[in-house]
mmCIF file with all atom_site columns, C-alpha atoms in Angstrom:
data_model
loop_
_atom_site.group_PDB
_atom_site.id
_atom_site.type_symbol
_atom_site.label_atom_id
_atom_site.label_alt_id
_atom_site.label_comp_id
_atom_site.label_asym_id
_atom_site.label_entity_id
_atom_site.label_seq_id
_atom_site.pdbx_PDB_ins_code
_atom_site.Cartn_x
_atom_site.Cartn_y
_atom_site.Cartn_z
_atom_site.occupancy
_atom_site.B_iso_or_equiv
_atom_site.pdbx_formal_charge
_atom_site.auth_seq_id
_atom_site.auth_comp_id
_atom_site.auth_asym_id
_atom_site.auth_atom_id
_atom_site.pdbx_PDB_model_num
ATOM 1   C CA . UNK A 1 1   ? -13.811 -15.847 16.379  1.00 0.00 ? 1480 UNK A CA 1
ATOM 2   C CA . UNK A 1 2   ? -13.018 -13.023 18.750  1.00 0.00 ? 1481 UNK A CA 1
ATOM 3   C CA . UNK A 1 3   ? -9.797  -13.450 20.684  1.00 0.00 ? 1482 UNK A CA 1
ATOM 4   C CA . UNK A 1 4   ? -11.453 -11.808 23.641  1.00 0.00 ? 1483 UNK A CA 1
ATOM 5   C CA . UNK A 1 5   ? -14.295 -14.292 23.840  1.00 0.00 ? 1484 UNK A CA 1
ATOM 6   C CA . UNK A 1 6   ? -12.337 -17.403 22.923  1.00 0.00 ? 1485 UNK A CA 1
ATOM 7   C CA . UNK A 1 7   ? -10.919 -19.455 25.793  1.00 0.00 ? 1486 UNK A CA 1
ATOM 8   C CA . UNK A 1 8   ? -7.220  -20.318 25.427  1.00 0.00 ? 1487 UNK A CA 1
ATOM 9   C CA . UNK A 1 9   ? -6.398  -23.810 24.214  1.00 0.00 ? 1488 UNK A CA 1
ATOM 10  C CA . UNK A 1 10  ? -5.142  -25.898 27.171  1.00 0.00 ? 1489 UNK A CA 1
ATOM 11  C CA . UNK A 1 11  ? -1.378  -25.956 27.371  1.00 0.00 ? 1490 UNK A CA 1
ATOM 12  C CA . UNK A 1 12  ? -0.805  -22.942 25.126  1.00 0.00 ? 1491 UNK A CA 1
ATOM 13  C CA . UNK A 1 13  ? -0.443  -20.177 27.727  1.00 0.00 ? 1492 UNK A CA 1
ATOM 14  C CA . UNK A 1 14  ? 3.160   -19.096 28.331  1.00 0.00 ? 1493 UNK A CA 1
ATOM 15  C CA . UNK A 1 15  ? 3.277   -17.465 31.751  1.00 0.00 ? 1494 UNK A CA 1
ATOM 16  C CA . UNK A 1 16  ? 6.376   -17.166 33.888  1.00 0.00 ? 1495 UNK A CA 1
ATOM 17  C CA . UNK A 1 17  ? 7.314   -17.765 37.521  1.00 0.00 ? 1496 UNK A CA 1
ATOM 18  C CA . UNK A 1 18  ? 5.793   -20.687 39.375  1.00 0.00 ? 1497 UNK A CA 1
ATOM 19  C CA . UNK A 1 19  ? 3.499   -21.527 36.468  1.00 0.00 ? 1498 UNK A CA 1
ATOM 20  C CA . UNK A 1 20  ? 6.532   -21.787 34.182  1.00 0.00 ? 1499 UNK A CA 1
ATOM 21  C CA . UNK A 1 21  ? 8.117   -24.225 36.637  1.00 0.00 ? 1500 UNK A CA 1
ATOM 22  C CA . UNK A 1 22  ? 4.896   -26.232 36.663  1.00 0.00 ? 1501 UNK A CA 1
ATOM 23  C CA . UNK A 1 23  ? 4.906   -26.333 32.894  1.00 0.00 ? 1502 UNK A CA 1
ATOM 24  C CA . UNK A 1 24  ? 8.529   -27.476 32.853  1.00 0.00 ? 1503 UNK A CA 1
ATOM 25  C CA . UNK A 1 25  ? 7.855   -30.224 35.418  1.00 0.00 ? 1504 UNK A CA 1
ATOM 26  C CA . UNK A 1 26  ? 4.904   -31.458 33.384  1.00 0.00 ? 1505 UNK A CA 1
ATOM 27  C CA . UNK A 1 27  ? 6.975   -31.381 30.186  1.00 0.00 ? 1506 UNK A CA 1
ATOM 28  C CA . UNK A 1 28  ? 9.689   -33.487 31.831  1.00 0.00 ? 1507 UNK A CA 1
ATOM 29  C CA . UNK A 1 29  ? 7.065   -35.983 32.986  1.00 0.00 ? 1508 UNK A CA 1
ATOM 30  C CA . UNK A 1 30  ? 5.648   -36.180 29.461  1.00 0.00 ? 1509 UNK A CA 1
ATOM 31  C CA . UNK A 1 31  ? 9.098   -36.872 28.017  1.00 0.00 ? 1510 UNK A CA 1
ATOM 32  C CA . UNK A 1 32  ? 9.750   -39.588 30.577  1.00 0.00 ? 1511 UNK A CA 1
ATOM 33  C CA . UNK A 1 33  ? 6.339   -41.124 30.002  1.00 0.00 ? 1512 UNK A CA 1
ATOM 34  C CA . UNK A 1 34  ? 6.760   -41.162 26.247  1.00 0.00 ? 1513 UNK A CA 1
ATOM 35  C CA . UNK A 1 35  ? 10.189  -42.773 26.582  1.00 0.00 ? 1514 UNK A CA 1
ATOM 36  C CA . UNK A 1 36  ? 8.938   -45.422 29.006  1.00 0.00 ? 1515 UNK A CA 1
ATOM 37  C CA . UNK A 1 37  ? 5.455   -46.173 27.688  1.00 0.00 ? 1516 UNK A CA 1
ATOM 38  C CA . UNK A 1 38  ? 5.060   -44.557 24.281  1.00 0.00 ? 1517 UNK A CA 1
ATOM 39  C CA . UNK A 1 39  ? 2.094   -42.409 23.301  1.00 0.00 ? 1518 UNK A CA 1
ATOM 40  C CA . UNK A 1 40  ? -0.547  -45.127 23.763  1.00 0.00 ? 1519 UNK A CA 1
ATOM 41  C CA . UNK A 1 41  ? 0.593   -45.737 27.338  1.00 0.00 ? 1520 UNK A CA 1
ATOM 42  C CA . UNK A 1 42  ? 0.852   -42.100 28.388  1.00 0.00 ? 1521 UNK A CA 1
ATOM 43  C CA . UNK A 1 43  ? -1.912  -40.934 30.723  1.00 0.00 ? 1522 UNK A CA 1
ATOM 44  C CA . UNK A 1 44  ? -2.782  -37.726 32.518  1.00 0.00 ? 1523 UNK A CA 1
ATOM 45  C CA . UNK A 1 45  ? -2.617  -39.668 35.779  1.00 0.00 ? 1524 UNK A CA 1
ATOM 46  C CA . UNK A 1 46  ? 0.965   -40.730 35.059  1.00 0.00 ? 1525 UNK A CA 1
ATOM 47  C CA . UNK A 1 47  ? 2.021   -37.171 34.239  1.00 0.00 ? 1526 UNK A CA 1
ATOM 48  C CA . UNK A 1 48  ? 0.366   -35.815 37.368  1.00 0.00 ? 1527 UNK A CA 1
ATOM 49  C CA . UNK A 1 49  ? 2.060   -38.360 39.612  1.00 0.00 ? 1528 UNK A CA 1
ATOM 50  C CA . UNK A 1 50  ? 5.439   -38.047 37.938  1.00 0.00 ? 1529 UNK A CA 1
ATOM 51  C CA . UNK A 1 51  ? 5.441   -34.237 37.923  1.00 0.00 ? 1530 UNK A CA 1
ATOM 52  C CA . UNK A 1 52  ? 3.980   -33.819 41.406  1.00 0.00 ? 1531 UNK A CA 1
ATOM 53  C CA . UNK A 1 53  ? 1.227   -31.623 39.974  1.00 0.00 ? 1532 UNK A CA 1
ATOM 54  C CA . UNK A 1 54  ? -2.327  -32.377 41.068  1.00 0.00 ? 1533 UNK A CA 1
ATOM 55  C CA . UNK A 1 55  ? -4.337  -34.235 38.435  1.00 0.00 ? 1534 UNK A CA 1
ATOM 56  C CA . UNK A 1 56  ? -7.079  -31.615 38.537  1.00 0.00 ? 1535 UNK A CA 1
ATOM 57  C CA . UNK A 1 57  ? -4.556  -28.926 37.656  1.00 0.00 ? 1536 UNK A CA 1
ATOM 58  C CA . UNK A 1 58  ? -3.175  -30.972 34.776  1.00 0.00 ? 1537 UNK A CA 1
ATOM 59  C CA . UNK A 1 59  ? -6.658  -31.560 33.368  1.00 0.00 ? 1538 UNK A CA 1
ATOM 60  C CA . UNK A 1 60  ? -7.582  -27.895 33.770  1.00 0.00 ? 1539 UNK A CA 1
ATOM 61  C CA . UNK A 1 61  ? -4.479  -26.535 32.026  1.00 0.00 ? 1540 UNK A CA 1
ATOM 62  C CA . UNK A 1 62  ? -3.779  -29.197 29.398  1.00 0.00 ? 1541 UNK A CA 1
ATOM 63  C CA . UNK A 1 63  ? -7.105  -30.958 29.010  1.00 0.00 ? 1542 UNK A CA 1
ATOM 64  C CA . UNK A 1 64  ? -5.840  -34.282 27.677  1.00 0.00 ? 1543 UNK A CA 1
ATOM 65  C CA . UNK A 1 65  ? -2.805  -36.304 26.673  1.00 0.00 ? 1544 UNK A CA 1
ATOM 66  C CA . UNK A 1 66  ? -2.971  -34.590 23.276  1.00 0.00 ? 1545 UNK A CA 1
ATOM 67  C CA . UNK A 1 67  ? -2.650  -31.224 24.986  1.00 0.00 ? 1546 UNK A CA 1
ATOM 68  C CA . UNK A 1 68  ? 0.273   -32.447 27.076  1.00 0.00 ? 1547 UNK A CA 1
ATOM 69  C CA . UNK A 1 69  ? 2.184   -33.747 24.064  1.00 0.00 ? 1548 UNK A CA 1
ATOM 70  C CA . UNK A 1 70  ? 1.482   -30.648 21.993  1.00 0.00 ? 1549 UNK A CA 1
ATOM 71  C CA . UNK A 1 71  ? 2.657   -28.342 24.768  1.00 0.00 ? 1550 UNK A CA 1
ATOM 72  C CA . UNK A 1 72  ? 5.804   -30.401 25.364  1.00 0.00 ? 1551 UNK A CA 1
ATOM 73  C CA . UNK A 1 73  ? 6.706   -29.903 21.705  1.00 0.00 ? 1552 UNK A CA 1
ATOM 74  C CA . UNK A 1 74  ? 5.771   -26.231 21.920  1.00 0.00 ? 1553 UNK A CA 1
ATOM 75  C CA . UNK A 1 75  ? 8.043   -25.787 24.909  1.00 0.00 ? 1554 UNK A CA 1
ATOM 76  C CA . UNK A 1 76  ? 10.872  -27.646 23.157  1.00 0.00 ? 1555 UNK A CA 1
ATOM 77  C CA . UNK A 1 77  ? 10.615  -25.149 20.328  1.00 0.00 ? 1556 UNK A CA 1
ATOM 78  C CA . UNK A 1 78  ? 11.209  -22.248 22.717  1.00 0.00 ? 1557 UNK A CA 1
ATOM 79  C CA . UNK A 1 79  ? 14.807  -23.276 23.438  1.00 0.00 ? 1558 UNK A CA 1
ATOM 80  C CA . UNK A 1 80  ? 17.861  -21.196 22.566  1.00 0.00 ? 1559 UNK A CA 1
ATOM 81  C CA . UNK A 1 81  ? 19.316  -23.697 20.089  1.00 0.00 ? 1560 UNK A CA 1
ATOM 82  C CA . UNK A 1 82  ? 21.156  -22.201 17.124  1.00 0.00 ? 1561 UNK A CA 1
ATOM 83  C CA . UNK A 1 83  ? 22.616  -23.968 14.089  1.00 0.00 ? 1562 UNK A CA 1
ATOM 84  C CA . UNK A 1 84  ? 26.371  -24.605 13.938  1.00 0.00 ? 1563 UNK A CA 1
ATOM 85  C CA . UNK A 1 85  ? 28.760  -22.097 12.389  1.00 0.00 ? 1564 UNK A CA 1
ATOM 86  C CA . UNK A 1 86  ? 31.922  -23.963 11.391  1.00 0.00 ? 1565 UNK A CA 1
ATOM 87  C CA . UNK A 1 87  ? 33.006  -21.540 8.694   1.00 0.00 ? 1566 UNK A CA 1
ATOM 88  C CA . UNK A 1 88  ? 32.024  -23.690 5.715   1.00 0.00 ? 1567 UNK A CA 1
ATOM 89  C CA . UNK A 1 89  ? 28.824  -25.043 4.184   1.00 0.00 ? 1568 UNK A CA 1
ATOM 90  C CA . UNK A 1 90  ? 29.904  -28.665 4.309   1.00 0.00 ? 1569 UNK A CA 1
ATOM 91  C CA . UNK A 1 91  ? 31.109  -28.279 7.890   1.00 0.00 ? 1570 UNK A CA 1
ATOM 92  C CA . UNK A 1 92  ? 27.788  -26.800 8.982   1.00 0.00 ? 1571 UNK A CA 1
ATOM 93  C CA . UNK A 1 93  ? 25.801  -29.498 7.181   1.00 0.00 ? 1572 UNK A CA 1
ATOM 94  C CA . UNK A 1 94  ? 28.032  -32.164 8.700   1.00 0.00 ? 1573 UNK A CA 1
ATOM 95  C CA . UNK A 1 95  ? 27.425  -30.786 12.178  1.00 0.00 ? 1574 UNK A CA 1
ATOM 96  C CA . UNK A 1 96  ? 23.659  -30.738 11.596  1.00 0.00 ? 1575 UNK A CA 1
ATOM 97  C CA . UNK A 1 97  ? 23.687  -34.307 10.309  1.00 0.00 ? 1576 UNK A CA 1
ATOM 98  C CA . UNK A 1 98  ? 25.721  -35.466 13.287  1.00 0.00 ? 1577 UNK A CA 1
ATOM 99  C CA . UNK A 1 99  ? 23.155  -33.930 15.642  1.00 0.00 ? 1578 UNK A CA 1
ATOM 100 C CA . UNK A 1 100 ? 20.505  -36.104 14.017  1.00 0.00 ? 1579 UNK A CA 1
ATOM 101 C CA . UNK A 1 101 ? 22.632  -39.216 14.499  1.00 0.00 ? 1580 UNK A CA 1
ATOM 102 C CA . UNK A 1 102 ? 23.232  -38.295 18.143  1.00 0.00 ? 1581 UNK A CA 1
ATOM 103 C CA . UNK A 1 103 ? 19.488  -37.952 18.720  1.00 0.00 ? 1582 UNK A CA 1
ATOM 104 C CA . UNK A 1 104 ? 18.263  -40.972 16.784  1.00 0.00 ? 1583 UNK A CA 1
ATOM 105 C CA . UNK A 1 105 ? 21.360  -43.166 16.756  1.00 0.00 ? 1584 UNK A CA 1
ATOM 106 C CA . UNK A 1 106 ? 20.768  -44.858 20.113  1.00 0.00 ? 1585 UNK A CA 1
ATOM 107 C CA . UNK A 1 107 ? 17.678  -46.445 21.585  1.00 0.00 ? 1586 UNK A CA 1
ATOM 108 C CA . UNK A 1 108 ? 17.784  -44.418 24.796  1.00 0.00 ? 1587 UNK A CA 1
ATOM 109 C CA . UNK A 1 109 ? 18.329  -41.044 23.122  1.00 0.00 ? 1588 UNK A CA 1
ATOM 110 C CA . UNK A 1 110 ? 15.708  -41.700 20.448  1.00 0.00 ? 1589 UNK A CA 1
ATOM 111 C CA . UNK A 1 111 ? 12.958  -42.958 22.768  1.00 0.00 ? 1590 UNK A CA 1
ATOM 112 C CA . UNK A 1 112 ? 11.192  -39.651 23.465  1.00 0.00 ? 1591 UNK A CA 1
ATOM 113 C CA . UNK A 1 113 ? 11.559  -38.021 20.011  1.00 0.00 ? 1592 UNK A CA 1
ATOM 114 C CA . UNK A 1 114 ? 10.472  -41.252 18.325  1.00 0.00 ? 1593 UNK A CA 1
ATOM 115 C CA . UNK A 1 115 ? 7.415   -41.358 20.588  1.00 0.00 ? 1594 UNK A CA 1
ATOM 116 C CA . UNK A 1 116 ? 6.574   -37.782 19.571  1.00 0.00 ? 1595 UNK A CA 1
ATOM 117 C CA . UNK A 1 117 ? 6.651   -38.852 15.930  1.00 0.00 ? 1596 UNK A CA 1
ATOM 118 C CA . UNK A 1 118 ? 4.503   -41.885 16.675  1.00 0.00 ? 1597 UNK A CA 1
ATOM 119 C CA . UNK A 1 119 ? 2.031   -39.642 18.488  1.00 0.00 ? 1598 UNK A CA 1
ATOM 120 C CA . UNK A 1 120 ? 1.712   -37.530 15.351  1.00 0.00 ? 1599 UNK A CA 1
ATOM 121 C CA . UNK A 1 121 ? 0.252   -40.536 13.529  1.00 0.00 ? 1600 UNK A CA 1
ATOM 122 C CA . UNK A 1 122 ? -2.420  -40.955 16.187  1.00 0.00 ? 1601 UNK A CA 1
ATOM 123 C CA . UNK A 1 123 ? -3.335  -37.373 17.023  1.00 0.00 ? 1602 UNK A CA 1
ATOM 124 C CA . UNK A 1 124 ? -3.862  -34.507 14.594  1.00 0.00 ? 1603 UNK A CA 1
ATOM 125 C CA . UNK A 1 125 ? -3.061  -32.019 17.350  1.00 0.00 ? 1604 UNK A CA 1
ATOM 126 C CA . UNK A 1 126 ? 0.246   -33.758 18.031  1.00 0.00 ? 1605 UNK A CA 1
ATOM 127 C CA . UNK A 1 127 ? 0.911   -33.851 14.282  1.00 0.00 ? 1606 UNK A CA 1
ATOM 128 C CA . UNK A 1 128 ? 0.377   -30.101 13.988  1.00 0.00 ? 1607 UNK A CA 1
ATOM 129 C CA . UNK A 1 129 ? 2.639   -29.470 16.973  1.00 0.00 ? 1608 UNK A CA 1
ATOM 130 C CA . UNK A 1 130 ? 5.333   -31.646 15.414  1.00 0.00 ? 1609 UNK A CA 1
ATOM 131 C CA . UNK A 1 131 ? 5.043   -29.815 12.092  1.00 0.00 ? 1610 UNK A CA 1
ATOM 132 C CA . UNK A 1 132 ? 5.286   -26.473 13.864  1.00 0.00 ? 1611 UNK A CA 1
ATOM 133 C CA . UNK A 1 133 ? 8.341   -27.632 15.803  1.00 0.00 ? 1612 UNK A CA 1
ATOM 134 C CA . UNK A 1 134 ? 10.253  -28.790 12.732  1.00 0.00 ? 1613 UNK A CA 1
ATOM 135 C CA . UNK A 1 135 ? 9.156   -25.822 10.635  1.00 0.00 ? 1614 UNK A CA 1
ATOM 136 C CA . UNK A 1 136 ? 10.629  -23.493 13.242  1.00 0.00 ? 1615 UNK A CA 1
ATOM 137 C CA . UNK A 1 137 ? 13.742  -25.625 13.690  1.00 0.00 ? 1616 UNK A CA 1
ATOM 138 C CA . UNK A 1 138 ? 14.432  -25.812 9.946   1.00 0.00 ? 1617 UNK A CA 1
ATOM 139 C CA . UNK A 1 139 ? 13.826  -22.075 9.640   1.00 0.00 ? 1618 UNK A CA 1
ATOM 140 C CA . UNK A 1 140 ? 16.614  -21.469 12.144  1.00 0.00 ? 1619 UNK A CA 1
ATOM 141 C CA . UNK A 1 141 ? 18.899  -23.681 10.069  1.00 0.00 ? 1620 UNK A CA 1
ATOM 142 C CA . UNK A 1 142 ? 18.369  -21.707 6.871   1.00 0.00 ? 1621 UNK A CA 1
ATOM 143 C CA . UNK A 1 143 ? 21.051  -19.252 7.985   1.00 0.00 ? 1622 UNK A CA 1
ATOM 144 C CA . UNK A 1 144 ? 23.573  -22.002 7.206   1.00 0.00 ? 1623 UNK A CA 1
ATOM 145 C CA . UNK A 1 145 ? 22.760  -21.690 3.497   1.00 0.00 ? 1624 UNK A CA 1
ATOM 146 C CA . UNK A 1 146 ? 22.532  -17.899 3.569   1.00 0.00 ? 1625 UNK A CA 1
ATOM 147 C CA . UNK A 1 147 ? 26.041  -17.734 5.035   1.00 0.00 ? 1626 UNK A CA 1
ATOM 148 C CA . UNK A 1 148 ? 27.251  -20.101 2.320   1.00 0.00 ? 1627 UNK A CA 1
ATOM 149 C CA . UNK A 1 149 ? 25.804  -17.810 -0.356  1.00 0.00 ? 1628 UNK A CA 1
ATOM 150 C CA . UNK A 1 150 ? 27.570  -14.831 1.224   1.00 0.00 ? 1629 UNK A CA 1
ATOM 151 C CA . UNK A 1 151 ? 30.877  -16.764 1.193   1.00 0.00 ? 1630 UNK A CA 1
ATOM 152 C CA . UNK A 1 152 ? 30.411  -17.756 -2.442  1.00 0.00 ? 1631 UNK A CA 1
ATOM 153 C CA . UNK A 1 153 ? 29.998  -21.461 -1.605  1.00 0.00 ? 1632 UNK A CA 1
ATOM 154 C CA . UNK A 1 154 ? 26.422  -21.681 -2.852  1.00 0.00 ? 1633 UNK A CA 1
ATOM 155 C CA . UNK A 1 155 ? 24.587  -20.059 -5.762  1.00 0.00 ? 1634 UNK A CA 1
ATOM 156 C CA . UNK A 1 156 ? 22.375  -17.135 -4.872  1.00 0.00 ? 1635 UNK A CA 1
ATOM 157 C CA . UNK A 1 157 ? 18.748  -18.227 -4.757  1.00 0.00 ? 1636 UNK A CA 1
ATOM 158 C CA . UNK A 1 158 ? 19.452  -21.695 -3.362  1.00 0.00 ? 1637 UNK A CA 1
ATOM 159 C CA . UNK A 1 159 ? 16.428  -23.059 -1.498  1.00 0.00 ? 1638 UNK A CA 1
ATOM 160 C CA . UNK A 1 160 ? 17.725  -23.009 2.065   1.00 0.00 ? 1639 UNK A CA 1
ATOM 161 C CA . UNK A 1 161 ? 14.798  -24.949 3.540   1.00 0.00 ? 1640 UNK A CA 1
ATOM 162 C CA . UNK A 1 162 ? 15.160  -27.709 0.950   1.00 0.00 ? 1641 UNK A CA 1
ATOM 163 C CA . UNK A 1 163 ? 18.886  -27.996 1.645   1.00 0.00 ? 1642 UNK A CA 1
ATOM 164 C CA . UNK A 1 164 ? 18.368  -28.396 5.380   1.00 0.00 ? 1643 UNK A CA 1
ATOM 165 C CA . UNK A 1 165 ? 15.664  -31.002 4.861   1.00 0.00 ? 1644 UNK A CA 1
ATOM 166 C CA . UNK A 1 166 ? 17.863  -32.903 2.409   1.00 0.00 ? 1645 UNK A CA 1
ATOM 167 C CA . UNK A 1 167 ? 20.543  -33.314 5.055   1.00 0.00 ? 1646 UNK A CA 1
ATOM 168 C CA . UNK A 1 168 ? 18.125  -34.789 7.568   1.00 0.00 ? 1647 UNK A CA 1
ATOM 169 C CA . UNK A 1 169 ? 15.892  -36.849 5.286   1.00 0.00 ? 1648 UNK A CA 1
ATOM 170 C CA . UNK A 1 170 ? 18.148  -39.869 4.577   1.00 0.00 ? 1649 UNK A CA 1
ATOM 171 C CA . UNK A 1 171 ? 18.989  -40.171 8.269   1.00 0.00 ? 1650 UNK A CA 1
ATOM 172 C CA . UNK A 1 172 ? 15.353  -39.951 9.337   1.00 0.00 ? 1651 UNK A CA 1
ATOM 173 C CA . UNK A 1 173 ? 14.426  -42.548 6.713   1.00 0.00 ? 1652 UNK A CA 1
ATOM 174 C CA . UNK A 1 174 ? 16.927  -45.077 8.001   1.00 0.00 ? 1653 UNK A CA 1
ATOM 175 C CA . UNK A 1 175 ? 16.252  -44.378 11.671  1.00 0.00 ? 1654 UNK A CA 1
ATOM 176 C CA . UNK A 1 176 ? 12.451  -44.280 11.513  1.00 0.00 ? 1655 UNK A CA 1
ATOM 177 C CA . UNK A 1 177 ? 11.313  -46.173 8.397   1.00 0.00 ? 1656 UNK A CA 1
ATOM 178 C CA . UNK A 1 178 ? 13.750  -48.972 7.616   1.00 0.00 ? 1657 UNK A CA 1
ATOM 179 C CA . UNK A 1 179 ? 15.075  -49.100 11.197  1.00 0.00 ? 1658 UNK A CA 1
ATOM 180 C CA . UNK A 1 180 ? 18.694  -49.259 10.042  1.00 0.00 ? 1659 UNK A CA 1
ATOM 181 C CA . UNK A 1 181 ? 21.548  -47.924 12.149  1.00 0.00 ? 1660 UNK A CA 1
ATOM 182 C CA . UNK A 1 182 ? 22.825  -44.400 11.550  1.00 0.00 ? 1661 UNK A CA 1
ATOM 183 C CA . UNK A 1 183 ? 26.284  -43.229 12.517  1.00 0.00 ? 1662 UNK A CA 1
ATOM 184 C CA . UNK A 1 184 ? 28.847  -40.471 12.046  1.00 0.00 ? 1663 UNK A CA 1
ATOM 185 C CA . UNK A 1 185 ? 30.280  -41.773 8.734   1.00 0.00 ? 1664 UNK A CA 1
ATOM 186 C CA . UNK A 1 186 ? 26.777  -41.847 7.261   1.00 0.00 ? 1665 UNK A CA 1
ATOM 187 C CA . UNK A 1 187 ? 26.110  -38.333 8.553   1.00 0.00 ? 1666 UNK A CA 1
ATOM 188 C CA . UNK A 1 188 ? 29.316  -37.064 6.988   1.00 0.00 ? 1667 UNK A CA 1
ATOM 189 C CA . UNK A 1 189 ? 28.554  -38.798 3.689   1.00 0.00 ? 1668 UNK A CA 1
ATOM 190 C CA . UNK A 1 190 ? 25.090  -37.264 3.591   1.00 0.00 ? 1669 UNK A CA 1
ATOM 191 C CA . UNK A 1 191 ? 26.450  -33.794 4.307   1.00 0.00 ? 1670 UNK A CA 1
ATOM 192 C CA . UNK A 1 192 ? 29.092  -34.110 1.607   1.00 0.00 ? 1671 UNK A CA 1
ATOM 193 C CA . UNK A 1 193 ? 26.513  -35.226 -0.968  1.00 0.00 ? 1672 UNK A CA 1
ATOM 194 C CA . UNK A 1 194 ? 24.151  -32.358 -0.167  1.00 0.00 ? 1673 UNK A CA 1
ATOM 195 C CA . UNK A 1 195 ? 26.968  -29.800 -0.166  1.00 0.00 ? 1674 UNK A CA 1
ATOM 196 C CA . UNK A 1 196 ? 28.063  -31.004 -3.612  1.00 0.00 ? 1675 UNK A CA 1
ATOM 197 C CA . UNK A 1 197 ? 24.489  -30.770 -4.880  1.00 0.00 ? 1676 UNK A CA 1
ATOM 198 C CA . UNK A 1 198 ? 24.196  -27.233 -3.536  1.00 0.00 ? 1677 UNK A CA 1
ATOM 199 C CA . UNK A 1 199 ? 27.396  -26.168 -5.293  1.00 0.00 ? 1678 UNK A CA 1
ATOM 200 C CA . UNK A 1 200 ? 26.110  -27.717 -8.520  1.00 0.00 ? 1679 UNK A CA 1
ATOM 201 C CA . UNK A 1 201 ? 22.936  -25.639 -8.345  1.00 0.00 ? 1680 UNK A CA 1
ATOM 202 C CA . UNK A 1 202 ? 20.580  -28.525 -7.597  1.00 0.00 ? 1681 UNK A CA 1
ATOM 203 C CA . UNK A 1 203 ? 18.630  -26.409 -5.100  1.00 0.00 ? 1682 UNK A CA 1
ATOM 204 C CA . UNK A 1 204 ? 18.019  -23.422 -7.363  1.00 0.00 ? 1683 UNK A CA 1
ATOM 205 C CA . UNK A 1 205 ? 14.396  -22.793 -8.385  1.00 0.00 ? 1684 UNK A CA 1
ATOM 206 C CA . UNK A 1 206 ? 13.329  -24.907 -11.359 1.00 0.00 ? 1685 UNK A CA 1
ATOM 207 C CA . UNK A 1 207 ? 13.222  -23.027 -14.637 1.00 0.00 ? 1686 UNK A CA 1
ATOM 208 C CA . UNK A 1 208 ? 9.883   -22.982 -16.517 1.00 0.00 ? 1687 UNK A CA 1
#
């Protein structure tokens, strides 16, 4: 399909100025709505009222609740967040794990991100946006492993993406699947286990 003839997908344009402020206000309304009502209870009417943006404008630019959720995730991925740099592999992994516990360790903090995840099970567009968000976020984190290789803390060739996912996975499982509490000691334990596995070569490519 020609990019010249194709109309832009609602909610994917990234202009600046007043339109950027509109997009930010709508994003904030989406986050609040997800936290208060979850994905099933989120409506375009709610977002319009909460953001102060006319409903017609919201429909024209985002098209639907799916478009609103996808763009909120897209906008979240445009932040300036960078992974920690503590000077050691285990310290960096510990800091990453603690960020997960801070986000998902309390009901209030976890409300919006949990609703995003729930939305991904009900909307393929939201699912793709969530995948894109975490793919980009994990890609930023891969520098943690590359620095460790440069310092001699990790074998060259270690799968950086797999390491970063391994730190988060046990915490996500408890927070989102078994609904068990997660805390700082668990985060630190997870980081220590993954760091030890990295040093042992567990994340090197499998030999044929």
